[in-house]
Amino acid sequence: MNGKTRTFAYPGNGRSLEIDAALCRACGACFEVCPHATIAPDADGVARVARREACMECGACARACPFGAIAVEAGVGCAAAILSGLLRGTAPDCGCGGSDGGCGDGPPCC
Amino acid sequence: MPRPMTPGAGRTALAPPPAAAPRRGSKLEIRAPGRGGNGPDSAYGAGGSLPRWAEAWTDTAAGRVLRVKTAPGFRDRLDLLRSRLVRRRERIRVAPGLYAVGAPGADTPVFVTANYKPSFDALRFALIHRDAWLLALDTKGVNVWCAAGKGSFGDEELLRRLRASRLDLVAPRSDLVLPQLGATGVSAWKVARATGRRTRVGPVRAADLGAWLDAGFVAAAEMRRVRFGLGERAVLIPREVAARAGLFALALLPALAFAWAAGFGAASGAGGAGPAALAARALSWWAAPAGGLLAGLVAFPLALPLIPFRRFSAKGALLGAAWAAAWLAATRLPPLESAAGALASTALSSWLALEFTGSSTFTSQDAVKRELRIALPLQIGGLTLALLALGARLVLALADAAGGAR
Ligand code: SF4
Ligand code: SF4
């Protein structure tokens, strides 16, 4: 739990993440892309959710899986984006790229 | 890469890129050409001056590309600094397309990135003393992770850019190195299938690329993890504060209103209050919301993992309330002013902390939605009560004044 490898978790994270072990062919693509080490292989190399509260539901794992074994409802976890989406009646849009700030650099955000 | 089994929808029917005439900007370093930027040399003009971050033109089987420098120059440092301060940092960009590092050949790996200049810069600096191709996708100046979340760093743009840069002529056997954080938008196996090229997933941070390459494309577990340490959080602060400068100014309005009301009270009682006294009174109230804003914008990101509670809005409210307590003890203003200040500080800090979910690296949309549903009404309620207190104070002052005039 030092600064570098500290696990950030957030209550309510990862609720929509589902791995269908029957479809998994243990290729490892999902562990590779997950930025929070949420998914870990079991003894047979089959993908398992190891730390659900670390999952930011970014959708990278589902997109990386060639066998369609992972489902997750992906979206940006940004309060301002969600709010502006609610106000405009659209999907959450962080608008970074437009005129809005608020999004982080390198890693962070949307 | 295993044999893909799932049908890849829409992987082939890609329209050819629009042929755009190169537009010359006065500052070539930061101004991308029109939406085209296709051919290796369409963007930065033929024979014109090189962008400062490029060394020379280099010839390929499909025309010239720019060979980039791999050491940061003054302008690059300035661009990075600017990207941390300004709101519209997506203007700090390079033209999309293919670039060379060193002397790459037909089977040298192609590193894919965004055309946000700080991302592009981090990549070329990480590849110092190496040969590589760089492919900057047109993400409209947005960094890799954000652009991948939006889809502009996606399969379609990657395939389009590969075709536009004629990589099949330039480097027919090269592997594609995709940034890990781009995986939200780019599906490595679909790209592999569509291009016949091997795809590899690079580490999260460009700085780890050297170690990753030296290890034979193997990433240590730590290289696959997004960090959000003190340093990563601290660099976000200046831009956030700059972006909210207006709120600090806005908070002066209720501060002046309270001071004005207090002046009336004083006028009807023991002598009038001069402008200096009014200003002092306004500032002492202003300290409450201003401190709340700073709590949410500065203290919260810095202390994030240390603050009790797990939800951002609760952490922020705690910081705002702590400031309010200190402020109450220090100023000892009359009840309505005290209540309004304390509520404003707490609500503002709570909202800004919740907004920081957009900058943080680990909150999911569904979880933030759930928190928002509970926290937002409380935050709005707090600010509304603060405004009601102000309104009540003004009414009392006017009644006082009317009484005094009679
Ligand atoms: S959705 Fe993102 S954070 Fe969650 S398991 Fe998949 S890759 Fe990891
Ligand atoms: S990417 Fe899919 S098939 Fe490969 S390990 Fe993960 S879940 Fe299993």
Coordinates of C-alpha atoms and ligand atoms in Angstrom, one line a residue:
Chain A
M1 CA 0.0 0.0 0.0
N2 CA 2.7 2.5 -0.8
G3 CA 2.1 5.5 -3.0
K4 CA 3.0 3.8 -6.2
T5 CA 1.0 0.6 -6.1
R6 CA -1.7 1.9 -3.9
T7 CA -5.0 0.4 -4.9
F8 CA -7.6 3.1 -5.5
A9 CA -11.1 1.7 -5.1
Y10 CA -14.4 3.5 -5.2
P11 CA -17.7 2.3 -3.8
G12 CA -20.1 1.1 -6.4
N13 CA -17.4 0.5 -9.0
G14 CA -17.5 -2.4 -11.4
R15 CA -21.1 -3.5 -10.9
S16 CA -21.7 -4.2 -14.6
L17 CA -18.4 -6.1 -15.2
E18 CA -19.1 -9.7 -16.0
I19 CA -16.8 -12.5 -17.3
D20 CA -18.3 -15.6 -18.9
A21 CA -15.8 -18.2 -17.8
A22 CA -17.2 -20.6 -20.3
L23 CA -16.3 -18.4 -23.2
C24 CA -12.8 -17.5 -21.9
R25 CA -9.9 -19.1 -23.7
A26 CA -7.3 -17.8 -21.3
C27 CA -5.5 -15.7 -23.9
G28 CA -4.6 -13.0 -21.4
A29 CA -5.6 -10.0 -23.5
C30 CA -7.9 -8.6 -20.8
F31 CA -5.3 -8.7 -18.0
E32 CA -2.9 -7.0 -20.2
V33 CA -5.1 -3.9 -20.9
C34 CA -6.8 -3.4 -17.5
P35 CA -5.2 -0.3 -15.9
H36 CA -6.3 -1.4 -12.4
A37 CA -5.4 -5.1 -12.3
T38 CA -9.0 -5.8 -11.7
I39 CA -8.9 -9.1 -13.6
A40 CA -6.6 -11.9 -12.7
P41 CA -6.2 -15.4 -14.1
D42 CA -7.1 -18.4 -12.0
A43 CA -5.0 -21.6 -11.9
D44 CA -6.0 -22.5 -15.5
G45 CA -5.4 -19.0 -16.8
V46 CA -9.2 -18.3 -17.0
A47 CA -10.1 -14.6 -16.4
R48 CA -11.7 -13.9 -13.0
V49 CA -12.7 -10.6 -11.4
A50 CA -10.2 -10.2 -8.6
R51 CA -10.9 -6.7 -7.3
R52 CA -14.3 -5.5 -8.4
E53 CA -14.1 -2.2 -6.6
A54 CA -11.1 -1.2 -8.6
C55 CA -12.9 -1.5 -11.9
M56 CA -13.7 1.9 -13.4
E57 CA -15.8 0.3 -16.1
C58 CA -13.7 1.7 -18.9
G59 CA -14.5 -1.2 -21.2
A60 CA -10.9 -1.9 -22.3
C61 CA -11.1 -5.6 -21.3
A62 CA -14.3 -6.2 -23.2
R63 CA -12.9 -4.6 -26.3
A64 CA -9.7 -6.6 -26.0
C65 CA -11.3 -10.0 -25.6
P66 CA -11.4 -11.7 -29.0
F67 CA -14.0 -14.2 -27.7
G68 CA -16.6 -11.9 -26.4
A69 CA -16.3 -13.3 -22.9
I70 CA -16.5 -10.0 -21.1
A71 CA -19.4 -7.6 -20.8
V72 CA -19.2 -4.2 -19.1
E73 CA -21.2 -1.0 -19.4
A74 CA -18.5 1.4 -20.2
G75 CA -18.6 5.2 -19.8
V76 CA -16.7 8.1 -18.4
G77 CA -16.8 8.4 -14.6
C78 CA -16.9 12.1 -14.5
A79 CA -19.5 14.0 -12.4
A80 CA -19.5 17.1 -14.7
A81 CA -19.9 15.0 -17.8
I82 CA -22.8 13.1 -16.3
L83 CA -24.5 16.3 -15.1
S84 CA -24.1 18.0 -18.4
G85 CA -25.5 14.9 -20.0
L86 CA -28.5 15.0 -17.7
L87 CA -29.1 18.7 -18.3
R88 CA -28.9 18.3 -22.1
G89 CA -30.7 15.0 -22.1
T90 CA -27.8 13.4 -23.9
A91 CA -25.3 10.7 -23.0
P92 CA -22.6 11.8 -20.6
D93 CA -20.0 13.8 -22.5
C94 CA -17.0 15.3 -20.8
G95 CA -16.5 17.8 -23.6
C96 CA -12.7 17.7 -23.2
G97 CA -11.8 18.3 -26.8
G98 CA -14.4 21.0 -26.8
S99 CA -14.1 24.1 -24.7
D100 CA -14.5 22.4 -21.3
G101 CA -11.6 21.7 -19.0
G102 CA -12.0 19.4 -16.1
C103 CA -10.3 16.4 -17.5
G104 CA -7.0 15.3 -16.4
D105 CA -3.8 14.9 -18.3
G106 CA -1.9 11.8 -19.4
P107 CA -3.9 9.1 -17.7
P108 CA -6.8 10.8 -16.0
C109 CA -10.3 11.1 -17.1
C110 CA -12.6 10.5 -19.8
Chain B
M1 CA -2.6 -13.3 -30.8
P2 CA -5.2 -16.1 -30.9
R3 CA -7.4 -16.5 -33.9
P4 CA -10.2 -14.1 -33.4
M5 CA -13.6 -15.8 -33.4
T6 CA -16.0 -13.0 -32.9
P7 CA -17.2 -11.1 -36.0
G8 CA -15.7 -7.7 -36.1
A9 CA -18.5 -5.4 -37.0
G10 CA -17.7 -2.6 -39.4
R11 CA -14.0 -3.3 -39.6
T12 CA -13.6 -3.0 -43.4
A13 CA -16.1 -0.5 -44.8
L14 CA -14.0 2.5 -44.1
A15 CA -14.3 5.6 -46.2
P16 CA -11.1 6.9 -47.6
P17 CA -9.8 10.0 -45.7
P18 CA -10.9 13.3 -47.0
A19 CA -8.3 15.0 -49.2
A20 CA -7.8 18.2 -47.5
A21 CA -5.5 21.0 -48.6
P22 CA -2.8 21.7 -46.1
R23 CA -3.5 24.8 -44.2
R24 CA -0.6 26.9 -43.1
G25 CA -0.8 28.2 -39.6
S26 CA 1.6 30.8 -38.3
K27 CA 2.7 28.5 -35.5
L28 CA 3.4 25.2 -37.1
E29 CA 4.3 23.5 -33.8
I30 CA 0.8 23.7 -32.4
R31 CA -1.5 24.2 -35.3
A32 CA -2.7 21.1 -37.0
P33 CA -3.6 21.3 -40.6
G34 CA -7.1 20.7 -41.7
R35 CA -8.8 17.4 -41.0
G36 CA -6.6 15.7 -43.6
G37 CA -3.0 15.7 -42.7
N38 CA -2.7 12.5 -44.7
G39 CA 0.5 12.1 -46.6
P40 CA 3.6 12.2 -44.6
D41 CA 4.5 15.7 -45.8
S42 CA 1.2 17.3 -46.5
A43 CA 0.9 18.9 -43.1
Y44 CA 4.1 20.8 -42.6
G45 CA 4.5 22.1 -46.1
A46 CA 7.1 21.2 -48.7
G47 CA 10.4 22.9 -48.3
G48 CA 9.0 25.2 -45.6
S49 CA 10.7 25.6 -42.3
L50 CA 10.7 22.5 -40.1
P51 CA 8.7 22.4 -36.9
R52 CA 11.1 23.0 -34.0
W53 CA 10.7 19.5 -32.8
A54 CA 11.7 17.9 -36.0
E55 CA 15.3 17.2 -37.2
A56 CA 14.9 16.7 -40.9
W57 CA 12.8 15.2 -43.7
T58 CA 13.5 11.6 -44.3
D59 CA 12.6 9.7 -47.5
T60 CA 10.4 6.6 -47.4
A61 CA 8.9 4.4 -50.1
A62 CA 5.8 6.5 -49.9
G63 CA 7.3 10.0 -49.8
R64 CA 8.9 12.1 -47.1
V65 CA 8.2 12.0 -43.4
L66 CA 9.5 14.2 -40.6
R67 CA 12.2 12.8 -38.4
V68 CA 11.5 14.0 -34.9
K69 CA 13.9 15.0 -32.2
T70 CA 14.1 12.9 -29.2
A71 CA 15.3 15.4 -26.6
P72 CA 13.0 18.1 -25.2
G73 CA 13.6 21.6 -26.3
F74 CA 12.5 24.8 -24.6
R75 CA 9.3 25.0 -26.6
D76 CA 8.4 21.5 -25.7
R77 CA 8.8 22.3 -22.1
L78 CA 6.7 25.4 -22.5
D79 CA 4.0 23.4 -24.3
L80 CA 3.9 20.9 -21.4
L81 CA 3.6 23.8 -18.9
R82 CA 0.9 25.4 -21.0
S83 CA -1.0 22.1 -21.2
R84 CA -1.1 22.1 -17.4
L85 CA -2.5 25.6 -17.1
V86 CA -4.8 26.4 -19.9
R87 CA -8.3 25.2 -20.4
R88 CA -8.1 24.7 -24.2
R89 CA -5.1 22.5 -24.1
E90 CA -6.4 20.5 -27.1
R91 CA -4.9 23.2 -29.2
I92 CA -1.5 22.0 -28.3
R93 CA -1.2 19.5 -31.0
V94 CA 0.7 18.1 -33.9
A95 CA -0.5 17.1 -37.3
P96 CA -1.8 13.5 -37.5
G97 CA 0.3 11.2 -39.6
L98 CA 3.5 9.2 -39.8
Y99 CA 6.8 10.3 -38.3
A100 CA 10.2 8.7 -38.0
V101 CA 12.5 8.4 -35.0
G102 CA 16.1 7.6 -35.9
A103 CA 16.4 5.5 -39.1
P104 CA 13.4 3.1 -39.1
G105 CA 13.1 0.4 -41.7
A106 CA 10.5 -1.9 -43.3
D107 CA 10.1 -4.0 -40.1
T108 CA 10.6 -1.4 -37.4
P109 CA 7.7 -1.2 -34.9
V110 CA 5.1 1.5 -35.3
F111 CA 4.2 3.3 -32.1
V112 CA 0.6 4.6 -32.2
T113 CA -0.3 7.7 -30.2
A114 CA -2.6 10.7 -30.2
N115 CA -2.0 14.1 -31.8
Y116 CA -2.1 15.8 -28.4
K117 CA 1.4 17.2 -28.4
P118 CA 2.4 16.3 -24.8
S119 CA 1.4 12.7 -25.6
F120 CA 3.4 12.8 -28.8
D121 CA 6.3 14.4 -27.0
A122 CA 6.4 11.9 -24.2
L123 CA 6.6 9.1 -26.8
R124 CA 9.4 10.6 -28.9
F125 CA 11.5 11.4 -25.8
A126 CA 11.0 7.8 -24.5
L127 CA 12.4 6.5 -27.8
I128 CA 15.7 8.3 -27.6
H129 CA 18.5 6.3 -29.3
R130 CA 16.1 4.0 -31.0
D131 CA 14.6 3.6 -34.4
A132 CA 10.8 3.7 -34.6
W133 CA 7.9 4.9 -36.6
L134 CA 5.3 7.1 -34.8
L135 CA 1.8 7.2 -36.0
A136 CA -0.2 10.2 -34.6
L137 CA -3.9 9.6 -34.8
D138 CA -6.3 12.5 -35.3
T139 CA -7.8 12.8 -31.8
K140 CA -8.4 16.5 -32.2
G141 CA -5.6 17.3 -29.7
V142 CA -7.0 15.1 -27.0
N143 CA -4.8 12.7 -25.0
V144 CA -4.8 9.0 -25.6
W145 CA -7.0 7.9 -22.7
C146 CA -9.6 10.6 -23.1
A147 CA -9.7 10.2 -26.8
A148 CA -10.1 6.4 -26.5
G149 CA -13.0 6.9 -24.1
K150 CA -14.7 9.2 -26.7
G151 CA -13.8 6.9 -29.6
S152 CA -11.7 9.3 -31.6
F153 CA -8.7 7.1 -30.7
G154 CA -10.4 4.1 -32.2
D155 CA -10.2 1.3 -34.6
E156 CA -11.6 3.3 -37.5
E157 CA -9.3 6.2 -37.1
L158 CA -6.3 3.9 -36.7
L159 CA -7.1 2.0 -39.9
R160 CA -7.8 5.2 -41.8
R161 CA -4.5 6.8 -40.6
L162 CA -2.6 3.6 -41.5
R163 CA -4.0 3.8 -45.0
A164 CA -3.5 7.5 -45.4
S165 CA 0.2 7.2 -44.4
R166 CA 0.6 4.3 -46.8
L167 CA 2.3 2.2 -44.2
D168 CA 2.0 -0.9 -46.4
L169 CA 4.5 0.7 -48.6
V170 CA 6.6 2.4 -46.0
A171 CA 6.9 -0.5 -43.5
P172 CA 5.1 -3.6 -44.7
R173 CA 6.2 -5.9 -42.0
S174 CA 6.1 -3.6 -38.9
D175 CA 4.3 -4.5 -35.8
L176 CA 1.9 -2.0 -34.3
V177 CA 2.5 -0.9 -30.7
L178 CA -0.7 0.3 -29.2
P179 CA -0.7 2.4 -26.0
Q180 CA -2.4 0.4 -23.2
L181 CA -4.7 3.3 -22.3
G182 CA -5.9 3.4 -25.9
A183 CA -7.5 0.0 -25.3
T184 CA -10.7 1.6 -24.4
G185 CA -11.0 2.7 -28.0
V186 CA -8.8 0.4 -30.0
S187 CA -9.4 -3.4 -30.2
A188 CA -6.0 -4.9 -30.8
W189 CA -7.3 -8.2 -32.2
K190 CA -9.6 -6.4 -34.6
V191 CA -6.8 -4.2 -35.8
A192 CA -4.6 -7.3 -36.2
R193 CA -7.2 -9.0 -38.2
A194 CA -7.9 -6.0 -40.4
T195 CA -4.2 -5.2 -41.1
G196 CA -2.5 -8.6 -40.9
R197 CA 0.0 -7.0 -38.6
R198 CA 1.0 -8.1 -35.2
T199 CA -0.3 -5.8 -32.5
R200 CA 1.4 -5.3 -29.1
V201 CA 0.1 -3.5 -26.1
G202 CA 2.7 -1.0 -24.8
P203 CA 2.9 0.1 -21.1
V204 CA 0.7 2.7 -19.6
R205 CA 3.5 5.3 -19.3
A206 CA 5.7 6.3 -22.2
A207 CA 8.6 6.5 -19.7
D208 CA 8.4 2.7 -19.3
L209 CA 8.8 2.1 -23.0
G210 CA 12.5 1.6 -22.9
A211 CA 12.3 -1.0 -20.2
W212 CA 9.5 -2.7 -22.0
L213 CA 11.4 -2.8 -25.3
D214 CA 14.5 -4.0 -23.6
A215 CA 12.6 -6.8 -21.9
G216 CA 11.4 -8.0 -25.3
F217 CA 7.9 -6.4 -25.2
V218 CA 7.2 -7.7 -21.7
A219 CA 5.6 -5.4 -19.2
A220 CA 6.2 -5.7 -15.5
A221 CA 2.9 -5.7 -13.6
E222 CA 3.6 -2.2 -12.3
M223 CA 3.9 -0.9 -15.9
R224 CA 0.3 -2.0 -16.6
R225 CA -1.1 0.0 -13.7
V226 CA -2.4 3.5 -13.7
R227 CA -1.0 5.5 -10.8
F228 CA -2.6 8.3 -9.1
G229 CA 0.0 9.3 -6.6
L230 CA 0.6 12.7 -5.1
G231 CA 2.6 14.0 -8.1
E232 CA -0.1 12.8 -10.6
R233 CA -2.7 14.6 -8.6
A234 CA -0.7 17.7 -7.9
V235 CA -0.1 18.6 -11.6
L236 CA -3.9 18.7 -12.1
I237 CA -4.4 21.5 -9.6
P238 CA -3.2 24.7 -11.5
R239 CA -5.5 24.1 -14.4
E240 CA -8.5 23.4 -12.1
V241 CA -7.8 26.6 -10.1
A242 CA -7.4 28.7 -13.2
A243 CA -10.6 27.3 -14.7
R244 CA -12.5 28.3 -11.5
A245 CA -11.2 31.8 -11.1
G246 CA -14.6 33.1 -11.9
L247 CA -16.2 31.4 -8.9
F248 CA -13.8 33.2 -6.5
A249 CA -14.9 36.5 -8.1
L250 CA -18.6 35.5 -8.0
A251 CA -18.3 34.9 -4.3
L252 CA -17.5 38.6 -3.8
L253 CA -21.1 39.5 -4.6
P254 CA -22.7 37.9 -1.6
A255 CA -19.7 39.1 0.5
L256 CA -20.4 42.7 -0.6
A257 CA -24.1 42.3 0.0
F258 CA -23.5 41.1 3.6
A259 CA -21.1 43.9 4.2
W260 CA -23.6 46.4 2.9
A261 CA -26.3 45.0 5.1
A262 CA -24.0 45.1 8.1
G263 CA -23.3 48.8 7.2
F264 CA -27.0 49.6 7.5
G265 CA -27.1 47.8 10.8
A266 CA -24.1 49.9 12.0
A267 CA -25.6 53.1 10.5
S268 CA -28.8 52.6 12.5
G269 CA -26.8 51.8 15.6
A270 CA -23.4 53.1 16.7
G271 CA -22.2 55.4 13.9
G272 CA -21.7 54.7 10.2
A273 CA -19.2 52.3 8.7
G274 CA -16.5 53.7 6.3
P275 CA -15.5 52.0 3.0
A276 CA -12.5 50.4 4.7
A277 CA -14.7 48.8 7.3
L278 CA -17.1 47.6 4.7
A279 CA -14.3 46.0 2.6
A280 CA -12.9 44.3 5.7
R281 CA -16.3 43.0 6.5
A282 CA -16.8 41.7 2.9
L283 CA -13.5 40.0 2.9
S284 CA -14.0 38.3 6.2
W285 CA -17.2 36.8 4.8
W286 CA -15.6 36.0 1.4
A287 CA -13.0 33.9 3.2
A288 CA -15.6 31.3 3.8
P289 CA -16.6 30.4 0.2
A290 CA -13.1 31.1 -1.1
G291 CA -11.7 28.7 1.5
G292 CA -14.3 26.2 0.5
L293 CA -13.2 26.5 -3.1
L294 CA -9.6 26.1 -2.2
A295 CA -10.4 23.1 -0.1
G296 CA -12.1 21.4 -3.0
L297 CA -9.6 22.5 -5.7
V298 CA -6.3 22.2 -3.8
A299 CA -6.6 20.4 -0.5
F300 CA -8.8 17.6 -1.8
P301 CA -6.6 16.4 -4.7
L302 CA -3.5 16.6 -2.5
A303 CA -4.9 14.7 0.4
L304 CA -7.3 12.4 -1.5
P305 CA -6.3 9.1 0.0
L306 CA -5.9 10.5 3.5
I307 CA -9.3 12.0 3.9
P308 CA -11.9 9.9 5.8
F309 CA -14.9 8.5 3.9
R310 CA -14.7 6.9 0.5
R311 CA -17.1 9.0 -1.6
F312 CA -15.6 12.1 -3.1
S313 CA -18.5 14.4 -2.1
A314 CA -18.3 13.3 1.5
K315 CA -14.5 13.8 1.6
G316 CA -15.0 17.3 0.0
A317 CA -17.8 18.2 2.4
L318 CA -15.6 17.2 5.3
L319 CA -12.8 19.5 4.1
G320 CA -15.2 22.3 3.5
A321 CA -16.8 21.9 6.9
A322 CA -13.4 21.8 8.6
W323 CA -12.5 25.1 6.9
A324 CA -15.9 26.5 7.9
A325 CA -15.2 25.6 11.6
A326 CA -11.9 27.3 11.5
W327 CA -13.5 30.3 9.8
L328 CA -16.3 30.5 12.3
A329 CA -13.9 30.5 15.2
A330 CA -11.8 33.2 13.6
T331 CA -14.4 35.6 12.3
R332 CA -17.3 35.3 14.8
L333 CA -19.7 37.0 12.5
P334 CA -23.5 37.3 13.3
P335 CA -25.6 34.2 12.9
L336 CA -27.0 34.6 9.4
E337 CA -23.6 35.4 7.9
S338 CA -22.0 32.6 9.8
A339 CA -24.5 30.1 8.7
A340 CA -24.4 31.2 5.0
G341 CA -20.6 31.1 5.0
A342 CA -20.3 27.7 6.6
L343 CA -22.9 26.2 4.3
A344 CA -21.3 27.7 1.2
S345 CA -17.9 26.5 2.1
T346 CA -19.1 22.9 2.8
A347 CA -21.3 22.7 -0.4
L348 CA -18.7 24.2 -2.7
S349 CA -15.9 22.0 -1.5
S350 CA -18.2 18.9 -1.8
W351 CA -19.2 19.7 -5.4
L352 CA -15.6 20.4 -6.5
A353 CA -14.5 17.2 -4.9
L354 CA -17.2 15.3 -6.7
E355 CA -16.2 17.0 -9.9
F356 CA -12.7 15.7 -9.4
T357 CA -14.1 12.3 -10.4
G358 CA -13.5 13.6 -13.9
S359 CA -9.8 14.0 -13.3
S360 CA -9.4 10.9 -11.2
T361 CA -8.4 7.6 -12.7
F362 CA -10.6 5.1 -11.0
T363 CA -14.2 6.1 -10.7
S364 CA -16.8 4.3 -12.8
Q365 CA -19.6 6.1 -14.5
D366 CA -22.3 4.1 -12.7
A367 CA -20.8 4.6 -9.3
V368 CA -20.4 8.4 -9.9
K369 CA -24.0 8.5 -11.1
R370 CA -25.2 6.9 -7.9
E371 CA -23.2 9.3 -5.8
L372 CA -24.3 12.3 -7.8
R373 CA -28.0 11.4 -7.2
I374 CA -27.5 11.7 -3.4
A375 CA -24.9 14.4 -3.2
L376 CA -26.1 16.9 -5.7
P377 CA -29.4 17.6 -4.0
L378 CA -27.6 18.1 -0.7
Q379 CA -25.1 20.4 -2.3
I380 CA -27.8 22.4 -4.1
G381 CA -29.8 22.5 -0.8
G382 CA -26.8 23.8 1.1
L383 CA -26.2 26.6 -1.4
T384 CA -29.9 27.5 -1.5
L385 CA -30.0 27.8 2.3
A386 CA -26.9 30.0 2.2
L387 CA -28.7 32.3 -0.3
L388 CA -31.8 32.3 1.8
A389 CA -29.7 33.4 4.8
L390 CA -28.3 36.2 2.6
G391 CA -31.8 37.2 1.6
A392 CA -33.0 37.2 5.2
R393 CA -30.1 39.4 6.2
L394 CA -30.8 41.9 3.4
V395 CA -34.5 42.0 4.4
L396 CA -33.5 42.7 8.0
A397 CA -31.1 45.4 7.0
L398 CA -33.7 47.1 4.8
A399 CA -36.3 46.9 7.7
D400 CA -33.6 48.4 10.0
A401 CA -32.9 51.2 7.5
A402 CA -36.6 51.9 7.1
G403 CA -36.9 51.9 10.9
G404 CA -34.0 54.2 11.3
A405 CA -35.3 56.6 8.6
R406 CA -38.7 56.9 10.4
Ligands
SF4_1 S1 -13.6 -2.3 -17.4 FE1 -11.6 -1.4 -17.4 S2 -11.1 -1.3 -15.2 FE2 -12.8 -2.7 -15.4 S3 -11.9 -4.7 -15.6 FE3 -12.2 -3.9 -17.6 S4 -10.3 -3.0 -18.2 FE4 -10.3 -3.2 -16.0
SF4_2 S1 -9.4 -11.7 -23.2 FE1 -11.3 -13.0 -23.1 S2 -10.5 -15.0 -23.7 FE2 -8.7 -13.8 -23.2 S3 -8.3 -14.2 -21.0 FE3 -9.6 -12.4 -21.0 S4 -11.7 -13.2 -20.9 FE4 -10.4 -14.9 -21.4

